[in-house]
Amino acid sequence: MKASLKIFKQNLRQYFRDRSNLFWSLMFPVILLIILVLIFGGQQDERITMQISLVSLEEEGESDSREDIFAWSEEVEEIFLSIQAEEDQQWLNLHLPQENEDREEFYEQEMKLLAEGERHVVLVIPGEFNEQVMNKIAYQYHETGEAPPAGRMTAYYRPENQLSTIAADITEGIISEISRRFNIFSGMTAQEELLEVSHQEIEAFAEPGERQTGFSMTDYLVAGIIVMTVFSSGMEILVAKISLRRDKGILRRYQATPVKISQFFSGLFLYIGVITVLQIAVVYGVSRIFFDFTVNIFQPSALAFIGYALLVFLALGFLVLSLVDNGQAARGLVQGLFYPLLFLGGAFFTVTGLPGFLQLIVRLNPVTYLINGLRDTLGIFSSPTPAYQNLLVPGIWLLLALVVTFMKFSWSAGRKNNGN
Amino acid sequence: MVTNLGKQFVRLTKTLTLAFFRNRQAMFFVLILPLIFMFIFGFLYGGGGERVFTVAFYLDESAEEGGELWQEIINQREGLTYQLVEAREKGEELVRNLEADVLLVREGNSLEAFYHPARLEDNPELQQQVEAVAAEYDRERTGLLDIMAVEKAELEGADGSVSPLEFMFPGLIALGLASSGLFVFAEAFLDYRKKGVLKRMVASPMSKTVFILALMTSRFPPALFSSVVVLLMGYLFFGVTFSINWLAFLLYLVVGLVVMMGFGALITLIARTKESASQVASVFLITMLFFSGIYFPVEFLPVYFQRISVVLPLSYLARGLRFIMGLENLAGSLFILETLGLFAASLAVIILLVNISDWAKEV
Amino acid sequence: MEQKIKKNNNEAGENNSQKAIEVRNLKKHYGEVKAVNGISFYVKENQVFTLLGPNGAGKTTTIEILEGLTEKDGGELYFFGERCQRIGRRQKEEIGVLLQQNNFVELTQVEELLDLFASFYSTTIPATEILDIVELQDKAEAYVEDLSGGQQQRLAIGLALINDPKILFLDEPTTGLDPQARRNIWQLIQNLRSQGKTIFLTTHYMEEAEELSDYVYIMDRGEIIARGTPLELIAKLDRENIIVFADRNLQGDSISELENIFPQVDVDDEQVELHVKDLSESMAKLFDWSKKQEQTLDELRIRRPNLEDVFLDLTGKELRE
């Protein structure tokens, strides 16, 4: 007992003594949290501004003969301007040509800016637009001959840029809405006949629990970060500490005295447990203070689940150590798997729409279930996977790891020294 | 004397390159990790084919029409597929469990759309689809007249239009460069010093400059290999191709590596010891991953966020690579200036670090 | 090449040409601590010269100045007759170095490492020959981290020989090795000496100094406290023999009686040492004492004085802490 406490204290002292290591190991989850919350947390639309240019080109030919046609293009401009003028909106930044500016030149310039990434959409209203619209409306009343096409305008966008794609969709929506308004205004349709569309979020849980404060992306992410820190303590630290000692032959020496080995491990586990708690506490503290994290992680079920997760990761650490003799390779394997398993486990975003074999990895990945389970237990979001699976699948991994460890774990390092 | 330096350089480069290739841990990071990310995000970006969203549809009795109309409208749309549910709660559950992507409830004269709150990447697109579906319905049911319409036209890139998937690759390559380059001075150099390897070498007439050049050169083959593998795999699995100016690409890889090494050297100048320097470098590496455009489109980042990306070398490299790989247009002069500036600054930091470090001190 | 010409230019028998290394009043301090406090010595060519002293004596600092790894703070330094401010690249061509810790580039094969170091020098010995000299012929393709401690040390010496240096600096060459490995290294050093090399050695092992050295400088706390050949130093002790027997419940008055008879008595928990000049006379007195005191003389043996005794005599401390 005393010996394990000594080992525990020794590890802990080492940890705290190395100031910079201490700082970064505690700070890193926080930094990640900050980044993720900044990307996802809060209202997205507030911060995005779309640069949309609008230019209506002169029509070829005589301009005076067109005076009698209603300037629909100007109407469109007016509507866009009024959207921009709306007090509480910030998403639209409209670019129009100056009074006396040559339309063609403006068009060229804006297209160039679009290519360079300074614009999201360039909406071009061709010269014949007004006439086209007139004809379309006229057809509705007279219905002679073939139906003419609707007034066509072109929205240029960059498909590789998501904002640009969205801006193009929004533009399409606005134009569609103008069309619709006209229909209502001119009495062709009644407002009531049209669909009223609303967009909302589903509830996080089928049965609303006691705390129904609404979904928070921050909460969603913090749960992922907590699992990440448990992953890192449980697996990375374990594999690092043991593989380093194994490489140096220290572990082999422990093996000669069976009592010592268990003390070494219990001291180590105690150390890992304390570090995990410390890291989670820091993440919790920061998210509570700065990010309005509303979840209470001190519920017994949540703490138990986190403890369970730690056990699973410790076992997986031993699995790696049993299968991989070489210390460097073992550490490399764990580090290399760390982010992919977290990403594919849904720690940083929701994982859907993956093809077969990747989806299979997601389903086999114990991290997936641990994250789902924690989010469910903390009342953040209902688990996409059934509760029993959240315990069972990591549990299977745990058992598998233990079995393999008993069979294959070697106390000495991979590369053998040969003779004197 | 010069031939001797040449021989030193060749042997040092060979030794250091071999040592790096034989280091399984390092190789995993440089080679395998970018590939893993490519697969994950590649498929997420719809690289494996067009993404089809499942629409769970609940039709209330108060709605006048039947489900067939909706089925037709929804299935007609590219990227949507229709699935009728008998109860609203069932639909909600499907969305919650990620088995359906959106729930539509048709009741009275309203169409309510319900989304999964955490799916911030997909929801905007889904929303647009829902609006379009509703508009189509209006058109069918009420004979709504389209007096005007918008034709969306993709702006052509250097070789045809660019997909978001293609956009990811420069970031991946930049990530590989960062994995190779960042740890040269933040870890390898310090490790060699701590272990006394440098001390042993300066007890000989070996030239320090040659050593540093060899160390830097040794990282180039793995970085090049990593980039080529990523591009090859991208082509094999996702069919992406790029019109690359290979000479510029190779040169830029060299520059990119040096810039990353310079950043690592900067970290070392500030962090001093091997343990903290390599930790800080790791933190930066992961942070840069999030800013690289691989994980999340850069333009979605809030403005002050984009300001942070200004101080991260990976952002510049990713952008430069996008330019060279024909995905983005940059003002040529700005690009060259930026690149040269970064390169010069990086070299300066490296030279500073190498000269103020006591090679014989095993710390 | 240059050195040889220089040597011929000097008058035959002139001391300078025979001195491989000379330092006068060498000084090095770290802050307040005077690691090397004004020492002077010279190393003759084709000689094994040893700096003997406990840890912290300043041996490593001294040798590192001579290897060009540290700068001296004061004093004069002569390399094969040429005065220099520091050991630079030119001088490094002529020296071979074995540092205290093993410091090989990881994940490298033995032969690769030898070839690497060969590229640092203008003249080199082929790797296969080096492997023969240090008896690592079958390890050419082994990875350096797979070698045993003794093998690694031999490899390190091999690296030090790659440029066929005129002078070899060996800093604690056998520390941490088992007796067999140690004896192998000693043999190697003696071979190298007979090949005409000059060897500068630091150690805290008394037997090593005695066994190998032509000349020994004893160093303690930055200063030279004794110099001479091993025999000279021991002779200065002016005691010929040391009688040793086991200490089994020696009573206080027996000890004082012993001290009355013999001038120098060392008693510790395990044994009693009597430092004497005339052996037969002393043995007679001892038997006398043992009979009178009724003390048995278990494990009785006689040993010669060694450098450890010299050091103890000079400083009151032991060489090994």
mmCIF file of N, CA and C in Angstrom, chain A residues 159-246:
data_model
loop_
_atom_site.group_PDB
_atom_site.id
_atom_site.type_symbol
_atom_site.label_atom_id
_atom_site.label_comp_id
_atom_site.label_asym_id
_atom_site.label_seq_id
_atom_site.Cartn_x
_atom_site.Cartn_y
_atom_site.Cartn_z
ATOM 1 N N PRO A 159 -18.628 27.326 -56.336
ATOM 2 C CA PRO A 159 -19.158 26.129 -55.668
ATOM 3 C C PRO A 159 -18.238 25.560 -54.596
ATOM 4 N N GLU A 160 -16.933 25.861 -54.686
ATOM 5 C CA GLU A 160 -16.042 25.273 -53.690
ATOM 6 C C GLU A 160 -16.128 26.021 -52.366
ATOM 7 N N ASN A 161 -16.726 27.199 -52.413
ATOM 8 C CA ASN A 161 -16.838 28.014 -51.221
ATOM 9 C C ASN A 161 -18.255 27.875 -50.690
ATOM 10 N N GLN A 162 -18.352 27.325 -49.478
ATOM 11 C CA GLN A 162 -19.686 27.024 -48.951
ATOM 12 C C GLN A 162 -20.549 28.261 -48.781
ATOM 13 N N LEU A 163 -19.944 29.336 -48.316
ATOM 14 C CA LEU A 163 -20.715 30.567 -48.138
ATOM 15 C C LEU A 163 -21.274 31.051 -49.469
ATOM 16 N N SER A 164 -20.439 30.925 -50.482
ATOM 17 C CA SER A 164 -20.863 31.365 -51.803
ATOM 18 C C SER A 164 -22.058 30.551 -52.263
ATOM 19 N N THR A 165 -21.980 29.244 -52.026
ATOM 20 C CA THR A 165 -23.091 28.364 -52.419
ATOM 21 C C THR A 165 -24.361 28.751 -51.689
ATOM 22 N N ILE A 166 -24.196 29.000 -50.394
ATOM 23 C CA ILE A 166 -25.363 29.388 -49.606
ATOM 24 C C ILE A 166 -25.905 30.727 -50.076
ATOM 25 N N ALA A 167 -25.017 31.656 -50.365
ATOM 26 C CA ALA A 167 -25.458 32.967 -50.844
ATOM 27 C C ALA A 167 -26.255 32.817 -52.131
ATOM 28 N N ALA A 168 -25.795 31.921 -52.985
ATOM 29 C CA ALA A 168 -26.518 31.710 -54.242
ATOM 30 C C ALA A 168 -27.913 31.174 -53.963
ATOM 31 N N ASP A 169 -27.994 30.239 -53.003
ATOM 32 C CA ASP A 169 -29.299 29.687 -52.646
ATOM 33 C C ASP A 169 -30.212 30.761 -52.076
ATOM 34 N N ILE A 170 -29.635 31.585 -51.226
ATOM 35 C CA ILE A 170 -30.433 32.649 -50.609
ATOM 36 C C ILE A 170 -30.941 33.614 -51.663
ATOM 37 N N THR A 171 -30.060 33.953 -52.595
ATOM 38 C CA THR A 171 -30.466 34.843 -53.685
ATOM 39 C C THR A 171 -31.630 34.245 -54.441
ATOM 40 N N GLU A 172 -31.504 32.976 -54.744
ATOM 41 C CA GLU A 172 -32.587 32.287 -55.438
ATOM 42 C C GLU A 172 -33.873 32.388 -54.647
ATOM 43 N N GLY A 173 -33.706 32.203 -53.322
ATOM 44 C CA GLY A 173 -34.883 32.294 -52.460
ATOM 45 C C GLY A 173 -35.523 33.667 -52.488
ATOM 46 N N ILE A 174 -34.704 34.686 -52.486
ATOM 47 C CA ILE A 174 -35.236 36.054 -52.487
ATOM 48 C C ILE A 174 -36.021 36.317 -53.769
ATOM 49 N N ILE A 175 -35.455 35.927 -54.879
ATOM 50 C CA ILE A 175 -36.118 36.147 -56.169
ATOM 51 C C ILE A 175 -37.432 35.378 -56.215
ATOM 52 N N SER A 176 -37.373 34.164 -55.694
ATOM 53 C CA SER A 176 -38.576 33.344 -55.651
ATOM 54 C C SER A 176 -39.652 34.027 -54.809
ATOM 55 N N GLU A 177 -39.221 34.636 -53.737
ATOM 56 C CA GLU A 177 -40.144 35.345 -52.858
ATOM 57 C C GLU A 177 -40.753 36.552 -53.562
ATOM 58 N N ILE A 178 -39.951 37.234 -54.350
ATOM 59 C CA ILE A 178 -40.465 38.397 -55.111
ATOM 60 C C ILE A 178 -41.583 37.938 -56.042
ATOM 61 N N SER A 179 -41.287 36.827 -56.707
ATOM 62 C CA SER A 179 -42.284 36.245 -57.597
ATOM 63 C C SER A 179 -43.581 35.988 -56.845
ATOM 64 N N ARG A 180 -43.417 35.410 -55.720
ATOM 65 C CA ARG A 180 -44.563 35.031 -54.909
ATOM 66 C C ARG A 180 -45.357 36.258 -54.470
ATOM 67 N N ARG A 181 -44.615 37.288 -54.015
ATOM 68 C CA ARG A 181 -45.287 38.518 -53.583
ATOM 69 C C ARG A 181 -46.128 39.108 -54.709
ATOM 70 N N PHE A 182 -45.516 39.063 -55.886
ATOM 71 C CA PHE A 182 -46.242 39.600 -57.046
ATOM 72 C C PHE A 182 -47.561 38.868 -57.255
ATOM 73 N N ASN A 183 -47.471 37.549 -57.150
ATOM 74 C CA ASN A 183 -48.672 36.750 -57.324
ATOM 75 C C ASN A 183 -49.767 37.164 -56.347
ATOM 76 N N ILE A 184 -49.374 37.367 -55.122
ATOM 77 C CA ILE A 184 -50.343 37.757 -54.097
ATOM 78 C C ILE A 184 -50.869 39.159 -54.386
ATOM 79 N N PHE A 185 -49.933 40.024 -54.672
ATOM 80 C CA PHE A 185 -50.275 41.423 -54.905
ATOM 81 C C PHE A 185 -51.239 41.581 -56.068
ATOM 82 N N SER A 186 -50.979 40.790 -57.104
ATOM 83 C CA SER A 186 -51.836 40.958 -58.276
ATOM 84 C C SER A 186 -53.075 40.094 -58.190
ATOM 85 N N GLY A 187 -53.266 39.494 -57.063
ATOM 86 C CA GLY A 187 -54.501 38.747 -56.845
ATOM 87 C C GLY A 187 -54.557 37.374 -57.478
ATOM 88 N N MET A 188 -53.459 36.931 -58.034
ATOM 89 C CA MET A 188 -53.512 35.618 -58.683
ATOM 90 C C MET A 188 -53.566 34.488 -57.667
ATOM 91 N N THR A 189 -53.014 34.780 -56.571
ATOM 92 C CA THR A 189 -53.089 33.767 -55.501
ATOM 93 C C THR A 189 -53.444 34.469 -54.206
ATOM 94 N N ALA A 190 -53.999 33.715 -53.323
ATOM 95 C CA ALA A 190 -54.272 34.279 -52.008
ATOM 96 C C ALA A 190 -53.189 33.825 -51.055
ATOM 97 N N GLN A 191 -52.874 34.698 -50.132
ATOM 98 C CA GLN A 191 -51.816 34.387 -49.163
ATOM 99 C C GLN A 191 -52.103 33.070 -48.460
ATOM 100 N N GLU A 192 -53.390 32.886 -48.121
ATOM 101 C CA GLU A 192 -53.721 31.698 -47.330
ATOM 102 C C GLU A 192 -53.466 30.418 -48.090
ATOM 103 N N GLU A 193 -53.502 30.521 -49.413
ATOM 104 C CA GLU A 193 -53.336 29.279 -50.164
ATOM 105 C C GLU A 193 -51.895 28.797 -50.122
ATOM 106 N N LEU A 194 -51.015 29.728 -49.818
ATOM 107 C CA LEU A 194 -49.611 29.347 -49.847
ATOM 108 C C LEU A 194 -49.183 28.732 -48.529
ATOM 109 N N LEU A 195 -48.186 27.935 -48.644
ATOM 110 C CA LEU A 195 -47.645 27.288 -47.457
ATOM 111 C C LEU A 195 -46.935 28.290 -46.557
ATOM 112 N N GLU A 196 -47.095 28.084 -45.285
ATOM 113 C CA GLU A 196 -46.346 28.869 -44.332
ATOM 114 C C GLU A 196 -45.220 27.970 -43.821
ATOM 115 N N VAL A 197 -44.023 28.349 -44.131
ATOM 116 C CA VAL A 197 -42.903 27.481 -43.783
ATOM 117 C C VAL A 197 -42.203 27.999 -42.532
ATOM 118 N N SER A 198 -41.930 27.104 -41.612
ATOM 119 C CA SER A 198 -41.152 27.517 -40.447
ATOM 120 C C SER A 198 -40.032 26.513 -40.212
ATOM 121 N N HIS A 199 -38.929 26.986 -39.663
ATOM 122 C CA HIS A 199 -37.781 26.129 -39.400
ATOM 123 C C HIS A 199 -37.487 26.143 -37.913
ATOM 124 N N GLN A 200 -37.372 24.978 -37.351
ATOM 125 C CA GLN A 200 -37.024 24.935 -35.928
ATOM 126 C C GLN A 200 -36.215 23.688 -35.602
ATOM 127 N N GLU A 201 -35.718 23.680 -34.382
ATOM 128 C CA GLU A 201 -34.914 22.532 -33.955
ATOM 129 C C GLU A 201 -35.798 21.538 -33.238
ATOM 130 N N ILE A 202 -35.446 20.286 -33.379
ATOM 131 C CA ILE A 202 -36.180 19.310 -32.578
ATOM 132 C C ILE A 202 -35.657 19.347 -31.154
ATOM 133 N N GLU A 203 -36.459 18.800 -30.275
ATOM 134 C CA GLU A 203 -36.047 18.733 -28.887
ATOM 135 C C GLU A 203 -34.927 17.727 -28.746
ATOM 136 N N ALA A 204 -34.096 17.964 -27.748
ATOM 137 C CA ALA A 204 -32.957 17.078 -27.554
ATOM 138 C C ALA A 204 -33.394 15.702 -27.068
ATOM 139 N N PHE A 205 -34.491 15.661 -26.336
ATOM 140 C CA PHE A 205 -34.935 14.391 -25.797
ATOM 141 C C PHE A 205 -36.404 14.176 -26.110
ATOM 142 N N ALA A 206 -36.769 12.914 -26.289
ATOM 143 C CA ALA A 206 -38.168 12.597 -26.558
ATOM 144 C C ALA A 206 -39.023 12.984 -25.371
ATOM 145 N N GLU A 207 -38.580 12.583 -24.190
ATOM 146 C CA GLU A 207 -39.301 13.017 -22.987
ATOM 147 C C GLU A 207 -38.554 14.177 -22.380
ATOM 148 N N PRO A 208 -39.134 15.325 -22.353
ATOM 149 C CA PRO A 208 -38.408 16.468 -21.774
ATOM 150 C C PRO A 208 -38.138 16.213 -20.300
ATOM 151 N N GLY A 209 -36.917 16.318 -19.902
ATOM 152 C CA GLY A 209 -36.548 16.071 -18.515
ATOM 153 C C GLY A 209 -36.687 17.329 -17.695
ATOM 154 N N GLU A 210 -36.096 17.296 -16.515
ATOM 155 C CA GLU A 210 -36.231 18.440 -15.606
ATOM 156 C C GLU A 210 -35.537 19.658 -16.179
ATOM 157 N N ARG A 211 -34.338 19.434 -16.721
ATOM 158 C CA ARG A 211 -33.696 20.597 -17.261
ATOM 159 C C ARG A 211 -33.884 20.665 -18.777
ATOM 160 N N GLN A 212 -34.742 21.531 -19.147
ATOM 161 C CA GLN A 212 -34.962 21.690 -20.581
ATOM 162 C C GLN A 212 -34.631 23.133 -20.930
ATOM 163 N N THR A 213 -33.390 23.452 -20.881
ATOM 164 C CA THR A 213 -33.016 24.840 -21.120
ATOM 165 C C THR A 213 -32.689 25.072 -22.579
ATOM 166 N N GLY A 214 -33.013 24.112 -23.403
ATOM 167 C CA GLY A 214 -32.732 24.301 -24.820
ATOM 168 C C GLY A 214 -31.360 23.770 -25.169
ATOM 169 N N PHE A 215 -31.203 23.473 -26.424
ATOM 170 C CA PHE A 215 -29.956 22.874 -26.862
ATOM 171 C C PHE A 215 -28.842 23.908 -26.885
ATOM 172 N N SER A 216 -27.692 23.484 -26.439
ATOM 173 C CA SER A 216 -26.541 24.374 -26.502
ATOM 174 C C SER A 216 -25.386 23.642 -27.164
ATOM 175 N N MET A 217 -24.859 24.242 -28.193
ATOM 176 C CA MET A 217 -23.753 23.627 -28.914
ATOM 177 C C MET A 217 -22.537 23.518 -28.015
ATOM 178 N N THR A 218 -22.403 24.475 -27.119
ATOM 179 C CA THR A 218 -21.276 24.432 -26.186
ATOM 180 C C THR A 218 -21.336 23.165 -25.351
ATOM 181 N N ASP A 219 -22.522 22.914 -24.800
ATOM 182 C CA ASP A 219 -22.680 21.699 -23.998
ATOM 183 C C ASP A 219 -22.294 20.475 -24.810
ATOM 184 N N TYR A 220 -22.777 20.462 -26.032
ATOM 185 C CA TYR A 220 -22.531 19.337 -26.932
ATOM 186 C C TYR A 220 -21.037 19.105 -27.099
ATOM 187 N N LEU A 221 -20.292 20.189 -27.291
ATOM 188 C CA LEU A 221 -18.860 20.091 -27.519
ATOM 189 C C LEU A 221 -18.103 19.745 -26.244
ATOM 190 N N VAL A 222 -18.519 20.344 -25.119
ATOM 191 C CA VAL A 222 -17.792 20.084 -23.873
ATOM 192 C C VAL A 222 -17.822 18.596 -23.544
ATOM 193 N N ALA A 223 -18.955 17.961 -23.813
ATOM 194 C CA ALA A 223 -19.029 16.519 -23.569
ATOM 195 C C ALA A 223 -17.972 15.793 -24.386
ATOM 196 N N GLY A 224 -17.811 16.199 -25.634
ATOM 197 C CA GLY A 224 -16.801 15.594 -26.492
ATOM 198 C C GLY A 224 -15.396 15.836 -25.950
ATOM 199 N N ILE A 225 -15.169 17.021 -25.442
ATOM 200 C CA ILE A 225 -13.848 17.354 -24.920
ATOM 201 C C ILE A 225 -13.568 16.564 -23.651
ATOM 202 N N ILE A 226 -14.585 16.361 -22.838
ATOM 203 C CA ILE A 226 -14.374 15.557 -21.633
ATOM 204 C C ILE A 226 -13.942 14.146 -22.010
ATOM 205 N N VAL A 227 -14.626 13.563 -22.962
ATOM 206 C CA VAL A 227 -14.222 12.217 -23.401
ATOM 207 C C VAL A 227 -12.812 12.258 -23.974
ATOM 208 N N MET A 228 -12.477 13.332 -24.662
ATOM 209 C CA MET A 228 -11.131 13.461 -25.205
ATOM 210 C C MET A 228 -10.089 13.456 -24.093
ATOM 211 N N THR A 229 -10.331 14.201 -22.998
ATOM 212 C CA THR A 229 -9.326 14.241 -21.949
ATOM 213 C C THR A 229 -9.212 12.876 -21.265
ATOM 214 N N VAL A 230 -10.333 12.176 -21.122
ATOM 215 C CA VAL A 230 -10.253 10.853 -20.520
ATOM 216 C C VAL A 230 -9.474 9.908 -21.429
ATOM 217 N N PHE A 231 -9.707 10.025 -22.694
ATOM 218 C CA PHE A 231 -8.987 9.255 -23.702
ATOM 219 C C PHE A 231 -7.493 9.511 -23.565
ATOM 220 N N SER A 232 -7.143 10.795 -23.498
ATOM 221 C CA SER A 232 -5.727 11.132 -23.474
ATOM 222 C C SER A 232 -5.063 10.667 -22.185
ATOM 223 N N SER A 233 -5.729 10.876 -21.034
ATOM 224 C CA SER A 233 -5.113 10.401 -19.786
ATOM 225 C C SER A 233 -5.056 8.896 -19.768
ATOM 226 N N GLY A 234 -6.203 8.278 -20.022
ATOM 227 C CA GLY A 234 -6.282 6.831 -19.900
ATOM 228 C C GLY A 234 -5.339 6.122 -20.840
ATOM 229 N N MET A 235 -5.338 6.552 -22.082
ATOM 230 C CA MET A 235 -4.572 5.761 -23.041
ATOM 231 C C MET A 235 -3.183 6.328 -23.285
ATOM 232 N N GLU A 236 -3.104 7.612 -23.580
ATOM 233 C CA GLU A 236 -1.806 8.163 -23.937
ATOM 234 C C GLU A 236 -0.827 8.104 -22.781
ATOM 235 N N ILE A 237 -1.264 8.568 -21.620
ATOM 236 C CA ILE A 237 -0.355 8.591 -20.478
ATOM 237 C C ILE A 237 0.053 7.171 -20.108
ATOM 238 N N LEU A 238 -0.934 6.288 -20.069
ATOM 239 C CA LEU A 238 -0.628 4.908 -19.696
ATOM 240 C C LEU A 238 0.405 4.312 -20.630
ATOM 241 N N VAL A 239 0.127 4.419 -21.914
ATOM 242 C CA VAL A 239 1.042 3.813 -22.880
ATOM 243 C C VAL A 239 2.410 4.462 -22.796
ATOM 244 N N ALA A 240 2.451 5.763 -22.618
ATOM 245 C CA ALA A 240 3.736 6.455 -22.540
ATOM 246 C C ALA A 240 4.524 5.967 -21.333
ATOM 247 N N LYS A 241 3.894 6.020 -20.164
ATOM 248 C CA LYS A 241 4.610 5.666 -18.934
ATOM 249 C C LYS A 241 5.095 4.221 -18.964
ATOM 250 N N ILE A 242 4.227 3.332 -19.380
ATOM 251 C CA ILE A 242 4.614 1.922 -19.333
ATOM 252 C C ILE A 242 5.605 1.587 -20.429
ATOM 253 N N SER A 243 5.386 2.081 -21.613
ATOM 254 C CA SER A 243 6.289 1.701 -22.694
ATOM 255 C C SER A 243 7.683 2.251 -22.451
ATOM 256 N N LEU A 244 7.798 3.439 -21.866
ATOM 257 C CA LEU A 244 9.117 3.988 -21.582
ATOM 258 C C LEU A 244 9.850 3.127 -20.562
ATOM 259 N N ARG A 245 9.118 2.729 -19.511
ATOM 260 C CA ARG A 245 9.776 1.898 -18.514
ATOM 261 C C ARG A 245 10.085 0.520 -19.074
ATOM 262 N N ARG A 246 9.202 0.040 -19.913
ATOM 263 C CA ARG A 246 9.421 -1.288 -20.489
ATOM 264 C C ARG A 246 10.650 -1.272 -21.375
#
